[in-house]
mmCIF file of C-alpha atoms and ligand atoms in Angstrom:
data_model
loop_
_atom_site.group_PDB
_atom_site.id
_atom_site.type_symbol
_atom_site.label_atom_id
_atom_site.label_comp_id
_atom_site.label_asym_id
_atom_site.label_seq_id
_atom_site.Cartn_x
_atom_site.Cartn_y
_atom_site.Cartn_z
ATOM 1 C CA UNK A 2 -186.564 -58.207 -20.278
ATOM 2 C CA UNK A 3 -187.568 -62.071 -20.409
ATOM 3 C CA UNK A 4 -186.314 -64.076 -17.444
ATOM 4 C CA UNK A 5 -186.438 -67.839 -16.818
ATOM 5 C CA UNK A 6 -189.251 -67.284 -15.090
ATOM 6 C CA UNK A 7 -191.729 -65.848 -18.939
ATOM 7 C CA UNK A 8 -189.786 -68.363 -21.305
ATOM 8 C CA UNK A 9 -191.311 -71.212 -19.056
ATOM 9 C CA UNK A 10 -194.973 -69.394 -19.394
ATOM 10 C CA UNK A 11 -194.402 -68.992 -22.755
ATOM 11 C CA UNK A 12 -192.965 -73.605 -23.028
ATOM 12 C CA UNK A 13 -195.920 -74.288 -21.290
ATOM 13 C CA UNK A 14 -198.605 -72.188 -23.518
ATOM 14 C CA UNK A 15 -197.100 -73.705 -26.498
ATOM 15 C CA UNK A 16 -197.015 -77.461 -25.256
ATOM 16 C CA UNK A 17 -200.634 -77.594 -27.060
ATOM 17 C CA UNK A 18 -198.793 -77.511 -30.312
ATOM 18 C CA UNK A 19 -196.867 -80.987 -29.639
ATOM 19 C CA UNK A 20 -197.371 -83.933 -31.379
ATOM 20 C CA UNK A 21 -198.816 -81.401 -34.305
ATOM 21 C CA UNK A 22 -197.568 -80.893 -37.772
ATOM 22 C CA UNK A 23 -197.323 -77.625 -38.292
ATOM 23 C CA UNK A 24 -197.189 -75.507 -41.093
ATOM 24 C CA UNK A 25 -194.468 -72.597 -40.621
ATOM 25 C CA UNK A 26 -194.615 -69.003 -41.947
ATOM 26 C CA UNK A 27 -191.818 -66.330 -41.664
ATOM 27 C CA UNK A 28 -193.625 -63.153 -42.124
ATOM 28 C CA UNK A 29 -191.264 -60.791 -41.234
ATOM 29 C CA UNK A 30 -188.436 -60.618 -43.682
ATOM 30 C CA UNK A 31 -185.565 -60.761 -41.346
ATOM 31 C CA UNK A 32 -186.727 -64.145 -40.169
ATOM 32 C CA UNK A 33 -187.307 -65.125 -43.640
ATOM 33 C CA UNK A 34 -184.069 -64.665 -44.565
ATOM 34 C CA UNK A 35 -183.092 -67.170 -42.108
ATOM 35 C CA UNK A 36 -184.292 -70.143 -44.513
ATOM 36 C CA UNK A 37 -186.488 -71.555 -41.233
ATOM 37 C CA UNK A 38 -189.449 -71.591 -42.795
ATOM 38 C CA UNK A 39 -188.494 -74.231 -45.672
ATOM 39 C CA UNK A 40 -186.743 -76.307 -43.235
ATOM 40 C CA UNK A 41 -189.467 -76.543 -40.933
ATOM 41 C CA UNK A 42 -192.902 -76.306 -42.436
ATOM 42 C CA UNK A 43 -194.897 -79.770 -42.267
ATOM 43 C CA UNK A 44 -192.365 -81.241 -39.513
ATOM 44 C CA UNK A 45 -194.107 -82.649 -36.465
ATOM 45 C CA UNK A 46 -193.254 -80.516 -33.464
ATOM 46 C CA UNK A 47 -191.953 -82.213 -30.823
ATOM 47 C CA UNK A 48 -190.999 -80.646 -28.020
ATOM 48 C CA UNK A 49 -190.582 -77.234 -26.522
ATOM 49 C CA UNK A 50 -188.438 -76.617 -23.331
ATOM 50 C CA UNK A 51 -187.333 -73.520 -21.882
ATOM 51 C CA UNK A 52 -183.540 -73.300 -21.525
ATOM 52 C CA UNK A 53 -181.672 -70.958 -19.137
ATOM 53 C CA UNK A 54 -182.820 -67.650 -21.639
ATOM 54 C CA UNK A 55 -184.008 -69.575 -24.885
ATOM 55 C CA UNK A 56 -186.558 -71.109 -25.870
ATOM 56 C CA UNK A 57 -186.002 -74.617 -27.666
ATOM 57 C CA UNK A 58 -188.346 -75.696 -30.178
ATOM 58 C CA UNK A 59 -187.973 -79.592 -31.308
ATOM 59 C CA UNK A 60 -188.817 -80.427 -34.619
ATOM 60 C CA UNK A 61 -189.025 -84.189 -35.785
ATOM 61 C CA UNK A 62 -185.834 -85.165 -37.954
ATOM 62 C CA UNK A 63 -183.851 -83.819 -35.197
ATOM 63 C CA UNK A 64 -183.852 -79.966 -36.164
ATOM 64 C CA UNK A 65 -183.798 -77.466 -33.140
ATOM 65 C CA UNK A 66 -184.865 -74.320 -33.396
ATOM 66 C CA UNK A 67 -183.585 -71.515 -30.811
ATOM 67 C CA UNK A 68 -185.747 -68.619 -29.729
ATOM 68 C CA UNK A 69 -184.162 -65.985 -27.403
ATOM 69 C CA UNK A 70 -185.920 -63.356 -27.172
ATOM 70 C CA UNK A 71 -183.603 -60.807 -25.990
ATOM 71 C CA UNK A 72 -185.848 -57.322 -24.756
ATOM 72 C CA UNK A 73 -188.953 -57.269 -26.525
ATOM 73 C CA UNK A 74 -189.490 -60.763 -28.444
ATOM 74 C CA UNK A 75 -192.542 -62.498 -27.129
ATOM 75 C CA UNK A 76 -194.428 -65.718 -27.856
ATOM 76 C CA UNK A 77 -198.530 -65.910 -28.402
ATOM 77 C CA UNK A 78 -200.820 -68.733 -28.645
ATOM 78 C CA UNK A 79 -204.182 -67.884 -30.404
ATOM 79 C CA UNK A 80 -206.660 -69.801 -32.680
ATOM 80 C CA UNK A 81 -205.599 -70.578 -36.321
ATOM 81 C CA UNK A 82 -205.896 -67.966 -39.030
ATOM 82 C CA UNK A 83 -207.361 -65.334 -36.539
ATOM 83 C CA UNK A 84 -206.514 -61.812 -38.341
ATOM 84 C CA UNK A 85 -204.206 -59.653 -36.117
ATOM 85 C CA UNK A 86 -201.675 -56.142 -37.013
ATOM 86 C CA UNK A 87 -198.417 -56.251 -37.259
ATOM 87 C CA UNK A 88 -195.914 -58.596 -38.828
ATOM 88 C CA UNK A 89 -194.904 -61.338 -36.562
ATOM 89 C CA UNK A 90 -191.217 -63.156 -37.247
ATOM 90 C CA UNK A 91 -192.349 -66.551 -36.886
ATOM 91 C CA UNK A 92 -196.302 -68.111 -37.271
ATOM 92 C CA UNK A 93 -196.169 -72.346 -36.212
ATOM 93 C CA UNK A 94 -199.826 -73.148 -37.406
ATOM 94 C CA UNK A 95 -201.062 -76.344 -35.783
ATOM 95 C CA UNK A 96 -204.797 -77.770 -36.586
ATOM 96 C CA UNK A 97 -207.108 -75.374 -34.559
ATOM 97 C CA UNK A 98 -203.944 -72.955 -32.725
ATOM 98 C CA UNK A 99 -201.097 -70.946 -33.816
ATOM 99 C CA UNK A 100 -197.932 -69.950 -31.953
ATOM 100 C CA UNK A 101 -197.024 -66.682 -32.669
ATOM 101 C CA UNK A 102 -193.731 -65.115 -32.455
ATOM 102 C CA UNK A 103 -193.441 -61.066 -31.991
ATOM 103 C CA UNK A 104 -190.553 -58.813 -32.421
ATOM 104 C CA UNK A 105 -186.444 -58.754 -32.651
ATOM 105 C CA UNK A 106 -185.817 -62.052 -31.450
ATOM 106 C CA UNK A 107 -182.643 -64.102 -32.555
ATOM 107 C CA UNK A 108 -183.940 -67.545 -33.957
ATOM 108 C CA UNK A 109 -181.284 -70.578 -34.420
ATOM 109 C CA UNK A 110 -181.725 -73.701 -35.977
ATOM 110 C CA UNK A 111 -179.370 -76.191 -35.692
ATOM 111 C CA UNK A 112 -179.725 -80.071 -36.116
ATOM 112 C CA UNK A 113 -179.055 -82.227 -33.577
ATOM 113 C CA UNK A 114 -177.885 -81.995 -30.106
ATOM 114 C CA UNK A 115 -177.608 -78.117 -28.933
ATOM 115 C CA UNK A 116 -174.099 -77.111 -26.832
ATOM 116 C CA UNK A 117 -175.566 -77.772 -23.549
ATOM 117 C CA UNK A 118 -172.075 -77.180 -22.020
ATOM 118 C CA UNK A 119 -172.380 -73.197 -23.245
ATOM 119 C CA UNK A 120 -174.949 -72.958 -20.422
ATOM 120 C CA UNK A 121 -175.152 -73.631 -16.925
ATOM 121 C CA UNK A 122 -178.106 -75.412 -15.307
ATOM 122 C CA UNK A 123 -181.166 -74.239 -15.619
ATOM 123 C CA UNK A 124 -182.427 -72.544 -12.132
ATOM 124 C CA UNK A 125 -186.159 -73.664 -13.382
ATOM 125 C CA UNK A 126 -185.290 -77.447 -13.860
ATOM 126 C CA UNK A 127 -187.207 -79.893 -11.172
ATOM 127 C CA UNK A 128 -185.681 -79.738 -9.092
ATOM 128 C CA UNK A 129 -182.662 -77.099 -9.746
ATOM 129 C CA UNK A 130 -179.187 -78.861 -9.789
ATOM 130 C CA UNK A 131 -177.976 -76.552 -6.897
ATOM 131 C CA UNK A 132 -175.131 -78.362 -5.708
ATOM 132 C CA UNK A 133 -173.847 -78.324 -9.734
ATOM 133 C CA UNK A 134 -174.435 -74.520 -9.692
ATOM 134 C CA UNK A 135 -172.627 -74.052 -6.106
ATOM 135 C CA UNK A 136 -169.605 -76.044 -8.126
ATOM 136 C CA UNK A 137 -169.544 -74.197 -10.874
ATOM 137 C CA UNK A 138 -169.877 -70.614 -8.398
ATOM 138 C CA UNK A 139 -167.000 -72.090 -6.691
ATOM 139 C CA UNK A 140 -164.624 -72.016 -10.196
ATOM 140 C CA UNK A 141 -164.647 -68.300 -10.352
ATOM 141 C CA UNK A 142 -162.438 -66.084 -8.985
ATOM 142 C CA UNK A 143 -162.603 -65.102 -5.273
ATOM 143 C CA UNK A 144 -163.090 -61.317 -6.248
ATOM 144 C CA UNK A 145 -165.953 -61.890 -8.273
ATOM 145 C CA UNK A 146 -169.062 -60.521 -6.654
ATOM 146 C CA UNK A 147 -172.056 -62.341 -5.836
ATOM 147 C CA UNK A 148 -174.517 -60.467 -7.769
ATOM 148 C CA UNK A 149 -172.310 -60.279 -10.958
ATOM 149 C CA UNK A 150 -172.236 -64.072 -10.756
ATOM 150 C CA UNK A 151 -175.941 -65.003 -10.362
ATOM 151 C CA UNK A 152 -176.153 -63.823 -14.221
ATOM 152 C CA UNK A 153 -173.564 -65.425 -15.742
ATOM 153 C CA UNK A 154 -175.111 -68.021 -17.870
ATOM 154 C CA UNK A 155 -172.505 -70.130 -17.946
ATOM 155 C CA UNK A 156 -172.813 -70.826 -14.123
ATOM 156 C CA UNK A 157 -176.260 -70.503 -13.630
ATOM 157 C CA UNK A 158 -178.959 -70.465 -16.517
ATOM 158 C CA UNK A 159 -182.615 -68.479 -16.063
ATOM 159 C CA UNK A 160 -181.829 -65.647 -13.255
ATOM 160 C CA UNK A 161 -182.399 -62.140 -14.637
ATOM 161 C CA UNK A 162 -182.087 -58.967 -13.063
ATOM 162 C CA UNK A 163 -185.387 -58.864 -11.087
ATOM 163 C CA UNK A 164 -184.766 -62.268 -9.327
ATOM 164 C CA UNK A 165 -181.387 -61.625 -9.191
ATOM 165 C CA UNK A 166 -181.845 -58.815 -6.774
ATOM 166 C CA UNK A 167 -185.160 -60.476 -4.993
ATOM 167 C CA UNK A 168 -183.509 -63.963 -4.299
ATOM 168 C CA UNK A 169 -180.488 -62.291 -2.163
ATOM 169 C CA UNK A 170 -182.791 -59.473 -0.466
ATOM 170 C CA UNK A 171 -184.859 -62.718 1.081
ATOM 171 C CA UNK A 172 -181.460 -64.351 1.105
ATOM 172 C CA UNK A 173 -179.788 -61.625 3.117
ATOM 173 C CA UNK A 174 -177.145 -61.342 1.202
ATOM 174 C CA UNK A 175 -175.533 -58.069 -0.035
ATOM 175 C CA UNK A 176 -174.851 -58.247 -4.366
ATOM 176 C CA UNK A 177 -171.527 -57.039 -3.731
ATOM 177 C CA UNK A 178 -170.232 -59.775 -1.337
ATOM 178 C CA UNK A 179 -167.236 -61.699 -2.802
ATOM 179 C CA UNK A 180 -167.518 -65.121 -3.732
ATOM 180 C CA UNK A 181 -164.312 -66.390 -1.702
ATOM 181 C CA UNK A 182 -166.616 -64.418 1.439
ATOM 182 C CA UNK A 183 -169.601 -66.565 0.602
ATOM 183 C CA UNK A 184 -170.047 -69.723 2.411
ATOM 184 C CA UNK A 185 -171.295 -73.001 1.284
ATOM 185 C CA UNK A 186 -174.841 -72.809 2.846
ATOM 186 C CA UNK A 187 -174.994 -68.858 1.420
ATOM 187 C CA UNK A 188 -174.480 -70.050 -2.129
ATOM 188 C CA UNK A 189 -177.278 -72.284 -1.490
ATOM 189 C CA UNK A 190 -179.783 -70.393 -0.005
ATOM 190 C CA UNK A 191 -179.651 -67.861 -2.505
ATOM 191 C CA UNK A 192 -180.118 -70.004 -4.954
ATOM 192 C CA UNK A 193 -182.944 -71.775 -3.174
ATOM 193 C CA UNK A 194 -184.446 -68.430 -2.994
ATOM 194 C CA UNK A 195 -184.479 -67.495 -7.016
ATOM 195 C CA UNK A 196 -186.020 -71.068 -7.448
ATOM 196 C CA UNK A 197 -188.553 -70.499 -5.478
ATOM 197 C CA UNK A 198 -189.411 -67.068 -6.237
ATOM 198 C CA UNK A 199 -189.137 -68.224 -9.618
ATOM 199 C CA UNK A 200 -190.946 -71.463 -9.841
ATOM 200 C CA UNK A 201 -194.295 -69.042 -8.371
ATOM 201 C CA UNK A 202 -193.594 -67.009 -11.261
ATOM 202 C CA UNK A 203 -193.932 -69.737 -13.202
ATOM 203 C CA UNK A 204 -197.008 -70.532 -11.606
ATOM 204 C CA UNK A 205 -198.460 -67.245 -12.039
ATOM 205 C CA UNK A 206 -198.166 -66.131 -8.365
ATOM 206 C CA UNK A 207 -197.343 -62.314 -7.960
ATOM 207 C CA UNK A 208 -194.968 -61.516 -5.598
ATOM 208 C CA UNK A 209 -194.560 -57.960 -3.908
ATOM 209 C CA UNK A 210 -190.662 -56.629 -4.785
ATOM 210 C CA UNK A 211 -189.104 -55.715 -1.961
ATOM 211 C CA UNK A 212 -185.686 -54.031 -3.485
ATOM 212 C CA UNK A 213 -186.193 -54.205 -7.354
ATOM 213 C CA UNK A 214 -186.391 -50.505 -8.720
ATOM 214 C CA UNK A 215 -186.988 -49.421 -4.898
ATOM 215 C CA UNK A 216 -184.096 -47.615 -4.565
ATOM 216 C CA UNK A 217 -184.397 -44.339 -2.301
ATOM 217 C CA UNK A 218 -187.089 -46.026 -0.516
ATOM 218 C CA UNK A 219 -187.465 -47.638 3.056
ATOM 219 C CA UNK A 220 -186.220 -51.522 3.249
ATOM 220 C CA UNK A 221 -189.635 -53.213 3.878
ATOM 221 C CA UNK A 222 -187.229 -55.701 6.686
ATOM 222 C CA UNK A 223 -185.085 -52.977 8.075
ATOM 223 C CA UNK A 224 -186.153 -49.815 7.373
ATOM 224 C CA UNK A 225 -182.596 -48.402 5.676
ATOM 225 C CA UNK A 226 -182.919 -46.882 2.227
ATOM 226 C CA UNK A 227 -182.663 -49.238 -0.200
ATOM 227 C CA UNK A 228 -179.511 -48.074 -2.433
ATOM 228 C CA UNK A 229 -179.091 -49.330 -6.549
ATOM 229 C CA UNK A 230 -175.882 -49.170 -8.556
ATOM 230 C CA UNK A 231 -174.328 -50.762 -12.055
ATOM 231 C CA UNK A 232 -172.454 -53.680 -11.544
ATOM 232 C CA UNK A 233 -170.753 -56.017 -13.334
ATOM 233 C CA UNK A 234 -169.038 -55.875 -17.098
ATOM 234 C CA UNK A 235 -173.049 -55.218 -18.336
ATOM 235 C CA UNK A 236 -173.293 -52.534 -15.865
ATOM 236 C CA UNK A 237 -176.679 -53.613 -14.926
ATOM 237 C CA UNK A 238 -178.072 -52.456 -11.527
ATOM 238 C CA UNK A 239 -178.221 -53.833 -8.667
ATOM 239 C CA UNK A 240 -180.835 -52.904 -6.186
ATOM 240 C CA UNK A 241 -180.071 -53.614 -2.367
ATOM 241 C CA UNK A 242 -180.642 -53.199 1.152
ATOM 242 C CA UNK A 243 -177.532 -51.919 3.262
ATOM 243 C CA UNK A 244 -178.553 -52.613 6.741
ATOM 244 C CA UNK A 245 -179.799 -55.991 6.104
ATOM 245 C CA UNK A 246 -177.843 -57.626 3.736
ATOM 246 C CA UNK A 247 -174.676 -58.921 4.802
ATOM 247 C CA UNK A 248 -171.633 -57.528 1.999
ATOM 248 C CA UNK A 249 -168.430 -58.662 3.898
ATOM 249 C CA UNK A 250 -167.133 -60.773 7.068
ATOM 250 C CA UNK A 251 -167.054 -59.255 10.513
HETATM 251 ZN ZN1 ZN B 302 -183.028 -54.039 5.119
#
């Protein structure tokens, strides 16, 4: 799945398409359906941000057009009219580049200023607004666990599964702690964590998993088996270390 972390590769690759005028196909028919090509083609692009999980496109006239790419959509930069398979939703031609857009993504345009307020701030931003994200942690209920949290858009924009487990293994913090148990400088170190961890993503660095998918296997800190279960209302799974990362008080 695309994190915070690929939607910022994918703002930066297509940053040579701004200032352009671009001409705008909808191959695939599902996207065609979605009238962007009319409203778009010959528009100056200009801007593209990544956004929490989307991908904002800015077109000149004020029209905004939302990429999220849920599982499987992906973005492509490649020279201009260069013959490839397959029937991509979305094809921005500039003068010499294209930005290609592959597979089941949901595409938005609206005009004008997007709801900001539907999404929390963006983990990626420079710097992260941490002490805005802490407030916002702090709103929820005290039951509410940790790791359930961390992927709530609406507190925190950008942290996926991967980096939600990574950021409290370095963090030392157990998914399943309760946010009334957290303190103040928890909340922000975990959070420091998933921008950092993040931010190298961005930057291409690889960094060795330590708990993500390792479940059943040796804690590469402590040496107890790392354990995995669902968690949340999305069931996802959660991937921790029990003998180093601390899940209640005491
Ligand atoms: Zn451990």
């Amino acid at each position: 799945m695309p994190e915070g972390d690929s939607l910022h590769r994918a703002a930066r690759k297509l940053q040579v398409l701004v200032g352009e005028r671009v001409a705008v196909e909808t191959p695939h028919p599902r996207a065609a359906a979605e009238g962007v090509a009319e409203r778009l083609d010959g528009r100056r692009l200009v801007g593209v941000e990544a956004m929490g999980k989307n991908l904002l496109l800015r077109f000149e006239g004020g029209l905004v057009l939302r990429s999220h790419l849920r599982m499987s959509g992906r973005w492509q930069v490649r020279e201009r009219g260069k013959a490839a398979h397959g029937t991509p939703w979305l094809v921005l031609a500039g003068r010499e580049r294209e930005a290609v857009l592959w597979n089941g993504p949901v595409l938005e345009l609206s005009h004008g200023a997007l709801n900001r307020a539907r999404l929390g701030p963006d983990i990626l931003a420079d710097p992260p607004d941490l002490a805005a994200i802490v407030v916002n942690l702090r709103r929820e209920a005290r039951g509410r666990e940790l790791g359930d949290a961390l992927l709530d858009q609406r507190i925190v924009g950008g942290i996926g599964n991967v980096w939600k487990a990574e950021s409290l293994w370095r963090a030392r913090i157990s998914p399943w702690l309760a946010l009334g148990e957290a303190t103040e400088e928890e909340l922000e170190r975990v959070l420091r964590e998933a921008a950092r961890l993040m931010r190298s993503s961005v930057d291409g660095k690889r960094t060795e998993r330590a708990v993500y998918r390792k479940a059943g296997r040796p804690c590469p800190r402590c040496g107890e088996t790392i354990r995995s279960r669902g968690q949340g209302d999305d069931n996802r799974t959660a991937y921790w270390c029990p003998g180093c990362q601390r899940a209640a008080s005491g």
